[in-house]
Coordinates of C-alpha atoms in Angstrom, one line a residue:
X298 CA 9.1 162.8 -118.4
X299 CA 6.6 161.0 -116.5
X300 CA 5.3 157.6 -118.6
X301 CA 2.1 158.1 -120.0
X302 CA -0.6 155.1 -121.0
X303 CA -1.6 155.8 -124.6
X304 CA -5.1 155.2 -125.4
X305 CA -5.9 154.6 -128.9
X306 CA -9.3 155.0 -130.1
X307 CA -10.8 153.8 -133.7
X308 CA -13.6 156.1 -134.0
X309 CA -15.5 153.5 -136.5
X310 CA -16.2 150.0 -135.9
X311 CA -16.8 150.2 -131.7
X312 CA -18.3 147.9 -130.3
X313 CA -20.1 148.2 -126.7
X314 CA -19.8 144.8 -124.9
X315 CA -21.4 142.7 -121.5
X316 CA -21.2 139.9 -119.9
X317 CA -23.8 138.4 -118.1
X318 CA -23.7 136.1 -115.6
X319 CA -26.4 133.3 -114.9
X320 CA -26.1 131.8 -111.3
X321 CA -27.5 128.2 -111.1
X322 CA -27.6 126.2 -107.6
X323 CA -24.5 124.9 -106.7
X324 CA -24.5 121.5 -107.2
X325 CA -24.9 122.8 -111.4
X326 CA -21.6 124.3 -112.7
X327 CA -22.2 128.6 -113.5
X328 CA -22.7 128.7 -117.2
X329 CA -21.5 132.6 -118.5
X330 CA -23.4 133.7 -121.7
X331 CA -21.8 136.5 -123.4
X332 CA -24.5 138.7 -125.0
X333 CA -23.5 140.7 -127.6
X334 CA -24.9 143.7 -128.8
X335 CA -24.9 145.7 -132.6
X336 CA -22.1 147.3 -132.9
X337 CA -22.3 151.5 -132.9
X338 CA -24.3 153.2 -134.8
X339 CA -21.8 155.4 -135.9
X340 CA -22.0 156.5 -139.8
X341 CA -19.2 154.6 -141.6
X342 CA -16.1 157.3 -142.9
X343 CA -16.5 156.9 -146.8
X344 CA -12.9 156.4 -148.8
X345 CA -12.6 159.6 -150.2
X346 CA -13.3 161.2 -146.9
X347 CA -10.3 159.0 -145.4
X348 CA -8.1 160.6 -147.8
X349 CA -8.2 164.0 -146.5
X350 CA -6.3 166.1 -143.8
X351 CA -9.2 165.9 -141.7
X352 CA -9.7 162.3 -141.2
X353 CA -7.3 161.4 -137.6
X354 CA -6.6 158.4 -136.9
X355 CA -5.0 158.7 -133.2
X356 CA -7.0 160.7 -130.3
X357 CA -5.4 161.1 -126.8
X358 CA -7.6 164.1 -125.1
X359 CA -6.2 165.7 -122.2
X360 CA -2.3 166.1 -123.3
X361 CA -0.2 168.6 -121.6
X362 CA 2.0 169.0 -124.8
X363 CA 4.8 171.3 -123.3
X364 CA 5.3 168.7 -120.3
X365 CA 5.5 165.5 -123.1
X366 CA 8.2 167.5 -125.1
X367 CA 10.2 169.0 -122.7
X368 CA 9.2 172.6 -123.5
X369 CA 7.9 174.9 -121.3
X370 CA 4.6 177.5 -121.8
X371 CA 6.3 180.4 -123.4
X372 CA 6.2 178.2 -126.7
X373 CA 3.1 177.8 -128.9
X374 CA 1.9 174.8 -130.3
X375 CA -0.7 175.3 -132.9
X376 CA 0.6 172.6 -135.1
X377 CA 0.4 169.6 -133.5
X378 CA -0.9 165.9 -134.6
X379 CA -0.8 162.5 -132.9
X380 CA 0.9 159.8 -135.6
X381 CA 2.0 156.7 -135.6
X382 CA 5.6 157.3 -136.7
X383 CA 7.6 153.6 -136.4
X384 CA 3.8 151.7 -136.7
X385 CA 3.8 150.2 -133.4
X386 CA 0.2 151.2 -132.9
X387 CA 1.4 153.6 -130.2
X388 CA 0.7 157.2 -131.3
X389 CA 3.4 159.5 -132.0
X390 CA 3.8 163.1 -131.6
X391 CA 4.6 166.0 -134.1
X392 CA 5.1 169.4 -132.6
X393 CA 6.4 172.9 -134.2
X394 CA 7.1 175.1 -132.2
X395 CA 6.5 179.4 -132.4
X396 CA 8.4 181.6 -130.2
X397 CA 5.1 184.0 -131.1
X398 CA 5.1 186.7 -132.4
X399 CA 8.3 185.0 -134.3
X400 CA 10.9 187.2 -134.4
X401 CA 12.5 183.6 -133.6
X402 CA 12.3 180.4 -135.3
X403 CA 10.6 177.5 -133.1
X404 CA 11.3 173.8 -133.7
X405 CA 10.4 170.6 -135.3
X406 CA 9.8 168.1 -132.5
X407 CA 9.2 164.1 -132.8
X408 CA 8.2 162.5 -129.1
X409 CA 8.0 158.7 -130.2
X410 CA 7.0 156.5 -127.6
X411 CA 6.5 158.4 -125.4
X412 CA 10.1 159.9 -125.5
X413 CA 11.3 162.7 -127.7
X414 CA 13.1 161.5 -130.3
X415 CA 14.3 164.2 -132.3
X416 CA 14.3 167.8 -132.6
X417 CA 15.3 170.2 -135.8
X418 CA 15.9 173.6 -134.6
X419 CA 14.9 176.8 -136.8
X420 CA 12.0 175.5 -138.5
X421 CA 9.7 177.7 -139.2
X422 CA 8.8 181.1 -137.8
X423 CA 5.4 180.7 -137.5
X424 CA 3.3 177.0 -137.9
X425 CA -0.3 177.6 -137.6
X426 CA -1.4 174.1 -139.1
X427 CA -0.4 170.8 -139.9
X428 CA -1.7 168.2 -142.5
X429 CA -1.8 164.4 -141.9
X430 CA -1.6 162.9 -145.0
X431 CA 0.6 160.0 -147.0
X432 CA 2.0 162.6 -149.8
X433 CA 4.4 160.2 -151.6
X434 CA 2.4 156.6 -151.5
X435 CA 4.8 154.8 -149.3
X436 CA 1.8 154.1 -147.0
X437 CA 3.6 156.0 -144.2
X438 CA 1.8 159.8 -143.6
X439 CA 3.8 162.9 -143.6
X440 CA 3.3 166.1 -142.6
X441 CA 2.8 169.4 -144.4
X442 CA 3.0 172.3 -142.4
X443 CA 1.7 175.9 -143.0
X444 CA 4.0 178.8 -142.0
X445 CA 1.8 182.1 -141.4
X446 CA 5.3 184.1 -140.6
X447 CA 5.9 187.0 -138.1
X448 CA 2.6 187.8 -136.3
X449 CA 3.1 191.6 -136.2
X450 CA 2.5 194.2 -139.1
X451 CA 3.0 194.6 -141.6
X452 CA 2.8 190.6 -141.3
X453 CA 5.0 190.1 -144.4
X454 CA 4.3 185.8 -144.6
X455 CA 6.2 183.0 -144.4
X456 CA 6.7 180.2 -146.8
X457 CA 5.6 176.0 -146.0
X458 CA 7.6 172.3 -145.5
X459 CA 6.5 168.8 -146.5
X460 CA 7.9 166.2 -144.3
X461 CA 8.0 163.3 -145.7
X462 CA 9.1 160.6 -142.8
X463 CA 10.8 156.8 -143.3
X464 CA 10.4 155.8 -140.1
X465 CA 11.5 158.5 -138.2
X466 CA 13.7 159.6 -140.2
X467 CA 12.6 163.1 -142.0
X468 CA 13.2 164.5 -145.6
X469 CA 12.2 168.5 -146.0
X470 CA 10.9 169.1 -148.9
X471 CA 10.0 173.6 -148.5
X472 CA 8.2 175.4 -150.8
X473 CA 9.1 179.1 -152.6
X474 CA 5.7 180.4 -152.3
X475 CA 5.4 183.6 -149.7
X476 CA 1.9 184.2 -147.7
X477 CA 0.0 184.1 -144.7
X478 CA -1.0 180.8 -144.5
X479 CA -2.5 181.2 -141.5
X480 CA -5.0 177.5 -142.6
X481 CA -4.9 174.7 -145.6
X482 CA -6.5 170.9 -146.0
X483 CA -5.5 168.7 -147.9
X484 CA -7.7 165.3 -149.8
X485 CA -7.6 163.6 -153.0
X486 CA -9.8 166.8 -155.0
X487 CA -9.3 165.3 -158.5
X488 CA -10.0 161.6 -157.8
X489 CA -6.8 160.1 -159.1
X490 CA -6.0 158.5 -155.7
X491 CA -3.1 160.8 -154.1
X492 CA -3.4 163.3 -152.0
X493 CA -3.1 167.5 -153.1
X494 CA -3.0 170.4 -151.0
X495 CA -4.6 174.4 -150.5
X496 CA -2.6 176.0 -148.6
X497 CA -4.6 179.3 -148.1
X498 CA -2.5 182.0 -148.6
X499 CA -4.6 185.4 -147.4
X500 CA -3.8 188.4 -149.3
X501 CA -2.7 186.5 -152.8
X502 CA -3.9 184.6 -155.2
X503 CA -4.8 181.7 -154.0
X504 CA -3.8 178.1 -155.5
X505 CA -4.2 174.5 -155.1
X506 CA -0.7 172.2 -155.7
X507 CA -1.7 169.3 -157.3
X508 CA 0.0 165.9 -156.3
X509 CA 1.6 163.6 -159.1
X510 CA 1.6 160.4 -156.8
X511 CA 5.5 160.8 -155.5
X512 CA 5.0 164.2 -153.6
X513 CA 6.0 166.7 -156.5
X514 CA 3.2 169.3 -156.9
X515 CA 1.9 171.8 -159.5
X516 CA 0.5 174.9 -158.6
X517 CA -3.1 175.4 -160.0
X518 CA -4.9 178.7 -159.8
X519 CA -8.0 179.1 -157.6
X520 CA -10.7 181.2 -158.0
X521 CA -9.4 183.4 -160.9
X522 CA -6.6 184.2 -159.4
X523 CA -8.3 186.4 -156.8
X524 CA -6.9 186.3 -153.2
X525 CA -9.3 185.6 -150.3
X526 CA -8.5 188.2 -147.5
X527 CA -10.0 187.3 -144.2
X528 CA -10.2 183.4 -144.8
X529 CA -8.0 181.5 -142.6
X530 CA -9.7 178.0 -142.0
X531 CA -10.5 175.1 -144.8
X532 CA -11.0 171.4 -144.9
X533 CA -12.3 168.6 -147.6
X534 CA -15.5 167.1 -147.1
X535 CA -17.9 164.6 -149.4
X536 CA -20.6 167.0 -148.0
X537 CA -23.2 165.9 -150.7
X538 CA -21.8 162.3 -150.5
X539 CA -21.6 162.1 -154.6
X540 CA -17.7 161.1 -154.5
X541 CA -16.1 164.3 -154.9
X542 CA -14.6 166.3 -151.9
X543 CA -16.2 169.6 -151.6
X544 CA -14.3 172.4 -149.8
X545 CA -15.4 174.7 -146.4
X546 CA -13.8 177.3 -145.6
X547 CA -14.2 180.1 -143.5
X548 CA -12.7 182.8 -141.0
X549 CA -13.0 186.3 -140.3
X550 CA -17.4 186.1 -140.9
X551 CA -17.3 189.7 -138.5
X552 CA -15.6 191.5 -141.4
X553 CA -19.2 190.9 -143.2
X554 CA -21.0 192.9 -140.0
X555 CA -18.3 195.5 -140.1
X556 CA -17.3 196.5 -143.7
X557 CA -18.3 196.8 -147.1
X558 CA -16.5 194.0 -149.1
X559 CA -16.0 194.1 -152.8
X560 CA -14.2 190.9 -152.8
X561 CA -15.8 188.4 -154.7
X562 CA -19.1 190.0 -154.6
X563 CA -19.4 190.9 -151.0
X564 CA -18.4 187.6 -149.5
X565 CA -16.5 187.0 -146.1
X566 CA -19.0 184.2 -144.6
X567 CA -18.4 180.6 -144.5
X568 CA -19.1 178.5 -147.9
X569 CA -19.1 175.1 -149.1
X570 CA -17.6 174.8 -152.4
X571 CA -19.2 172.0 -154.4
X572 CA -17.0 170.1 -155.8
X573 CA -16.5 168.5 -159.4
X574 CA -14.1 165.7 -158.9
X575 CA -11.6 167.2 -161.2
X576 CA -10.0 169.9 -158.8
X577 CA -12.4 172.9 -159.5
X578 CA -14.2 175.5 -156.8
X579 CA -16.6 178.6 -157.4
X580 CA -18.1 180.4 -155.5
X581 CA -21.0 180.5 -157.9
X582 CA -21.1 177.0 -156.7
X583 CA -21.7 177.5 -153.1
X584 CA -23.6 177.4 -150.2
X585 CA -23.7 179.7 -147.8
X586 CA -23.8 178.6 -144.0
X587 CA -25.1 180.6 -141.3
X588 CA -23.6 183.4 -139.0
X589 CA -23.6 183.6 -135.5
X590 CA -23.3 187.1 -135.0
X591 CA -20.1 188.9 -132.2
X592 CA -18.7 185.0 -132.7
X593 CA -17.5 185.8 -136.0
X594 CA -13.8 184.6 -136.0
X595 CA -13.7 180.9 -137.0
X596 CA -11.5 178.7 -135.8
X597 CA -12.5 174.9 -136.8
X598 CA -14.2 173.0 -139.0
X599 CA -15.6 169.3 -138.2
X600 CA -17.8 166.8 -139.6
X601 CA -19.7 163.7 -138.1
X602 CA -23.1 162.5 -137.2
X603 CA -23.6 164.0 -133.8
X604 CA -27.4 162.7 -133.6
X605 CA -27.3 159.3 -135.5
X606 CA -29.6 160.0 -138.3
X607 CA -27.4 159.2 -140.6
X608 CA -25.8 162.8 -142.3
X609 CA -23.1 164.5 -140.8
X610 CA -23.0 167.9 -138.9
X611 CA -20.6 170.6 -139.4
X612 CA -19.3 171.5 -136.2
X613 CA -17.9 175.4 -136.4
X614 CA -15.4 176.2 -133.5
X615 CA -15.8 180.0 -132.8
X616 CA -14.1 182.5 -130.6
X617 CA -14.8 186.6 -130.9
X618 CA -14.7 188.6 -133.6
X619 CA -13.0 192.0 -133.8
X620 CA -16.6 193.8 -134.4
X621 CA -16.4 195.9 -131.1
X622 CA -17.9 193.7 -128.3
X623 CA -19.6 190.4 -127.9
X624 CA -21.7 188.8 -125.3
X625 CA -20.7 187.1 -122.4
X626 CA -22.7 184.2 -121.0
X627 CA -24.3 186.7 -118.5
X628 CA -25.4 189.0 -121.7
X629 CA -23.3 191.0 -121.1
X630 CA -21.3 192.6 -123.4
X631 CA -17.0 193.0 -123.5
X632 CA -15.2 193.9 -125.8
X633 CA -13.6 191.3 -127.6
X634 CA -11.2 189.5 -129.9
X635 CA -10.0 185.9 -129.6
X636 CA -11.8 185.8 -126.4
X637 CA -13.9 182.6 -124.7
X638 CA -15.3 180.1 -127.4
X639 CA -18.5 178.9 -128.1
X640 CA -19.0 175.8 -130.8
X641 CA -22.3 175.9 -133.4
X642 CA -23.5 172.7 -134.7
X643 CA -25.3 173.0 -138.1
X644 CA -27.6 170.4 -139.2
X645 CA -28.7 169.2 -143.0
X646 CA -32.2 170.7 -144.2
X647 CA -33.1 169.5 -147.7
X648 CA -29.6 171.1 -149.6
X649 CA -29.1 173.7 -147.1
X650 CA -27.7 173.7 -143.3
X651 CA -29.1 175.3 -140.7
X652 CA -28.6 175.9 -137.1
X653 CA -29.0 173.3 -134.8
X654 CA -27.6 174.6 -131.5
X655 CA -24.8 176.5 -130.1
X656 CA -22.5 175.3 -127.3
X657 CA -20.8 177.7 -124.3
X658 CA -17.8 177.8 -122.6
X659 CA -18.6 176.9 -119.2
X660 CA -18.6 179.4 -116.6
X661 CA -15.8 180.9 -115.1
X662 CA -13.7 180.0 -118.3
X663 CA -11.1 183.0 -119.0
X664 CA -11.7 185.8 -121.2
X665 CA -8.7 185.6 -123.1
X666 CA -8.5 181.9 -123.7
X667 CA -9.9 180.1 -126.9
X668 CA -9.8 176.7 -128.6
X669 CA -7.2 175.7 -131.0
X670 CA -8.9 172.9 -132.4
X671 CA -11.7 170.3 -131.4
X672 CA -11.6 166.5 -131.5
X673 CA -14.6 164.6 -131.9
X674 CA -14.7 160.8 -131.1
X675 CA -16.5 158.5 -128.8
X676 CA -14.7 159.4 -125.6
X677 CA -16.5 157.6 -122.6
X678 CA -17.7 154.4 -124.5
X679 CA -21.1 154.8 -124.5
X680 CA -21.7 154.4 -128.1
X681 CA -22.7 158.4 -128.3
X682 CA -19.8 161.1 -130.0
X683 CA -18.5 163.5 -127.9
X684 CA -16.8 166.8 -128.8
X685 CA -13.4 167.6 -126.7
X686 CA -11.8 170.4 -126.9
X687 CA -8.2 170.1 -128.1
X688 CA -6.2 173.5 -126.5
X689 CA -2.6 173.4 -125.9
X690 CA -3.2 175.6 -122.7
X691 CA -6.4 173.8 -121.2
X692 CA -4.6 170.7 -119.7
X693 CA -1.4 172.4 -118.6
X694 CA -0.2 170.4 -115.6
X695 CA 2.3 172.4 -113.6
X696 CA 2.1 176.3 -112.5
X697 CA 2.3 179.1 -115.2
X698 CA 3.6 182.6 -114.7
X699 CA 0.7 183.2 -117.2
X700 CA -1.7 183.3 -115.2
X701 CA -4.3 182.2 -117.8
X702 CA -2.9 178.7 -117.6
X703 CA -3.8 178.5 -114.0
X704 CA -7.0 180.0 -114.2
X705 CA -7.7 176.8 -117.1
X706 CA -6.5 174.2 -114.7
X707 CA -10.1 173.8 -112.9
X708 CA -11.7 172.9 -116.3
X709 CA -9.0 169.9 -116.9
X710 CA -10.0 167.3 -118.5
X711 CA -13.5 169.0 -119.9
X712 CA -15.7 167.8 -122.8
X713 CA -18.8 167.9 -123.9
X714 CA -21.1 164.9 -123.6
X715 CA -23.1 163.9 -126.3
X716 CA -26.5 161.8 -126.1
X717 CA -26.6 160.3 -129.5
X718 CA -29.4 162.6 -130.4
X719 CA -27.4 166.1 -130.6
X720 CA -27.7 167.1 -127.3
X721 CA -24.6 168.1 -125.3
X722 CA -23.4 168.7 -121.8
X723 CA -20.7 170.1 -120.1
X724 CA -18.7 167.0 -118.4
X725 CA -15.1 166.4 -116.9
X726 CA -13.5 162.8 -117.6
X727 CA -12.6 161.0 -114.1

C-alpha cells in the first residue's frame, strides 16, 4: 500500500494567514511584520449539533478506498467514515464491505495509520450507512451500522451492529430488529446528553432506540406506529436553532409524481420534523421542502452556511428517480434511475426554505454513476466552503473491468468551488 499524507482539516476555527515582508536599505536590518487577519467567517457548529451523526470530524477528499484497504472494485463501500481510532490525530478508516446484491456477507475493515489493521469477516450482508457517534460515554466514538439486507426481491431486510471500540479493539453489540434500513442518524433528540439512534426501517413501523448513557437502548415508537415506505435518508439538525434537534428526512420524492399515496396523508416529499427536545416527531409538525422534479431519488442531506449570512443551507444530493425519464444536461431526456447527480441548495425564507440553485454533474460524467455522499469543508483555504463529492468509484486509481470506473477517472479529484456568497463552480484540486 502506497503511504499516504493525511490531511486533517477542522472545519471551524480556520484561520487564513500572511506574512509580509518590509525591505529597508541595507545598512537597516529587514524587519518582518506578520499581519494577521479575522479568522473565517464560518458559522460556529452549536453543541447539540456536534452531538449528532452528521457532525465529521476528519475529511480526506480524493480516497481510492479499495486501493487503502486492500480490496478490489467488485466490493461496495457505502459505509464508510474517517475516525480517529488510537487518538493520534491521524484519521482512521472504517469500511464494511457488500459483495452486492448480498447473497454474501462483506467485511468489517479498520485501516489505522494508514495500514489495515483488522478485518472481521461476515459482517453484514448489506451496510448502507454508518453513524459516528460516542454511544457509551467513554469519549471514544463508535460506530452503528445499518444493514439494508439482500438487494433483490422480495428484499426480505437485514438486522444492525453497534461497535463500540477501546482503542482498536471492537465489542459487537447487534440488534434483533428486521428491516430495510436502507438510512438512520443519530443526535442527542431528548437533551439528556447521550447520543440515540433512528434507524429507518422502510416497510415497518418505524422507532427511535433511546440511549441510557452506557449504550443500552429502548425502542420508542415513531409516528404511531406507521411505517414510512419510500424514505431512505435522515439526519439531526437544530434547524430552527431553539436547542432541540429537528429531523430531515427524505428519499423516494418521484413516488409523489407517480402514485397516489395514502400513507400519512399523501406524503413521500422531504420534511423537517420540528423537534420538542423530549424525543417526539409529527408530521403535523412539519415543513415541507421543495421538489426538483425527474431528480426525485435522494441521496444526502447536509447543512452549513454556504453564503456566510449567517443560517445554514440544506444541501440535498440527488440522483434520478424511477418516474420514467429525466433530463440530461443537453435537455434531453433518458430514461433513468440512479443515474448522474445533481445537488439542490435550499436557502432560509422567513420559516420556510426555498430554492436557491441547483448544481450539475459536469459534462461527460457517466450515466450510470451517482454520489454516495457529499463532504462539505473548506477545501482550498480560501476561507469560502466547498462541496466535494464523496463517491467510492470517482477517485479509483488503477484500471477497472467496469468500465464506469474508467470513464470517472478524468473527473479525479473534482469539487465544486464555493465563493462565500453561494455561488459554485466546477474545479479539480492540483
Amino acid at each position: 500500500m502506497k503511504k499516504l499524507i493525511f490531511a486533517f482539516w477542522v472545519l471551524f476555527g480556520i484561520s487564513c494567514t500572511k506574512t509580509d515582508s518590509i525591505t529597508t536599505t541595507p545598512s537597516t536590518p529587514i524587519v518582518v511584520t506578520p499581519i494577521t487577519p479575522p479568522p473565517c467567517t464560518f458559522t460556529t457548529i452549536s453543541e447539540i449539533n456536534k452531538k449528532t451523526s452528521h457532525y465529521k470530524k476528519y475529511n480526506i477528499p480524493f480516497y481510492d478506498y479499495f486501493l487503502n484497504s486492500n480490496s478490489e472494485y467488485t466490493k461496495l463501500f457505502f459505509s464508510r467514515s474517517f475516525i480517529d481510532l488510537n487518538k493520534n490525530s491521524t484519521p482512521d478508516l472504517i469500511l464494511s464491505s457488500v459483495y452486492w446484491p448480498g447473497y454474501k456477507k462483506g467485511e468489517l475493515i479498520l485501516v489505522v495509520d494508514n495500514k489495515v489493521e483488522k478485518i472481521i469477516e461476515n459482517f453484514q450482508i448489506h451496510s448502507r450507512k454508518m453513524l459516528i457517534a460516542d454511544f457509551n460515554g467513554d469519549k471514544q466514538d463508535d460506530a452503528f451500522f445499518l444493514d439494508q439486507g439482500l438487494d433483490v426481491s422480495p428484499y426480505p431486510g437485514g438486522s444492525n451492529d453497534l461497535i463500540l471500540f477501546n482503542g482498536t479493539s471492537v465489542q459487537i453489540k447487534s440488534f434483533p430488529d428486521i428491516g430495510i434500513f436502507h438510512g438512520g442518524c443519530a443526535g442527542d433528540i431528548d437533551n439528556d446528553g447521550d447520543i440515540d439512534i433512528f434507524p429507518l426501517s422502510n416497510g415497518k413501523p418505524e422507532f427511535l432506540l433511546i440511549n441510557d448513557g452506557s449504550a443500552n437502548f429502548t425502542k420508542k415508537e415513531l409516528f404511531g406506529g406507521i411505517a414510512l415506505n419510500e424514505y431512505f435518508h435522515c439526519e439531526f439538525y437544530d434547524l430552527n436553532k431553539d436547542g432541540n434537534l429537528d429531523l430531515i428526512i427524505g428519499g423516494h420524492e418521484w413516488k409523489s409524481f407517480a402514485f397516489k399515496n395514502s400513507q400519512l396523508g399523501g406524503i413521500y416529499e422531504n420534511h423537517i420534523l420540528w423537534g420538542d427536545g423530549k424525543g417526539n416527531f409529527s408530521f403535523s409538525n412539519s415543513s415541507k421542502l421543495p421538489t426538483l422534479n425527474l431528480w426525485g431519488t435522494v441521496t444526502d442531506f447536509d447543512f452549513y452556511d454556504l453564503d456566510n449570512d449567517g443560517t445554514e443551507e440544506i444541501i440535498v444530493s440527488r440522483t434520478g428517480g424511477s418516474d420514467g425519464s429525466t433530463m440530461d444536461n443537453n435537455g434531453v431526456k433518458v430514461k433513468n434511475f440512479y443515474n448522474y447527480f445533481k445537488i439542490q441548495i435550499l436557502k432560509k425564507s422567513g420559516s420556510q426554505y426555498i430554492d436557491s440553485s441547483v448544481l450539475d454533474y459536469p459534462s461527460g460524467w457517466p450515466a450510470s454513476e451517482w454520489l454516495d455522499w457529499v463532504d462539505v469543508y473548506d477545501l482550498d483555504g480560501d476561507c469560502n466552503l466547498d462541496i466535494i463529492p464523496d463517491d467510492q468509484e470517482l477517485n479509483y486509481t488503477r484500471t477497472s473491468a467496469y468500465q464506469a470506473i474508467n470513464d470517472l477517472k478524468k473527473f479525479t479529484n473534482l469539487y465544486f468551488k464555493g465563493n462565500g456568497k453561494g455561488g459554485f463552480s466546477v474545479t479539480y484540486k492540483k
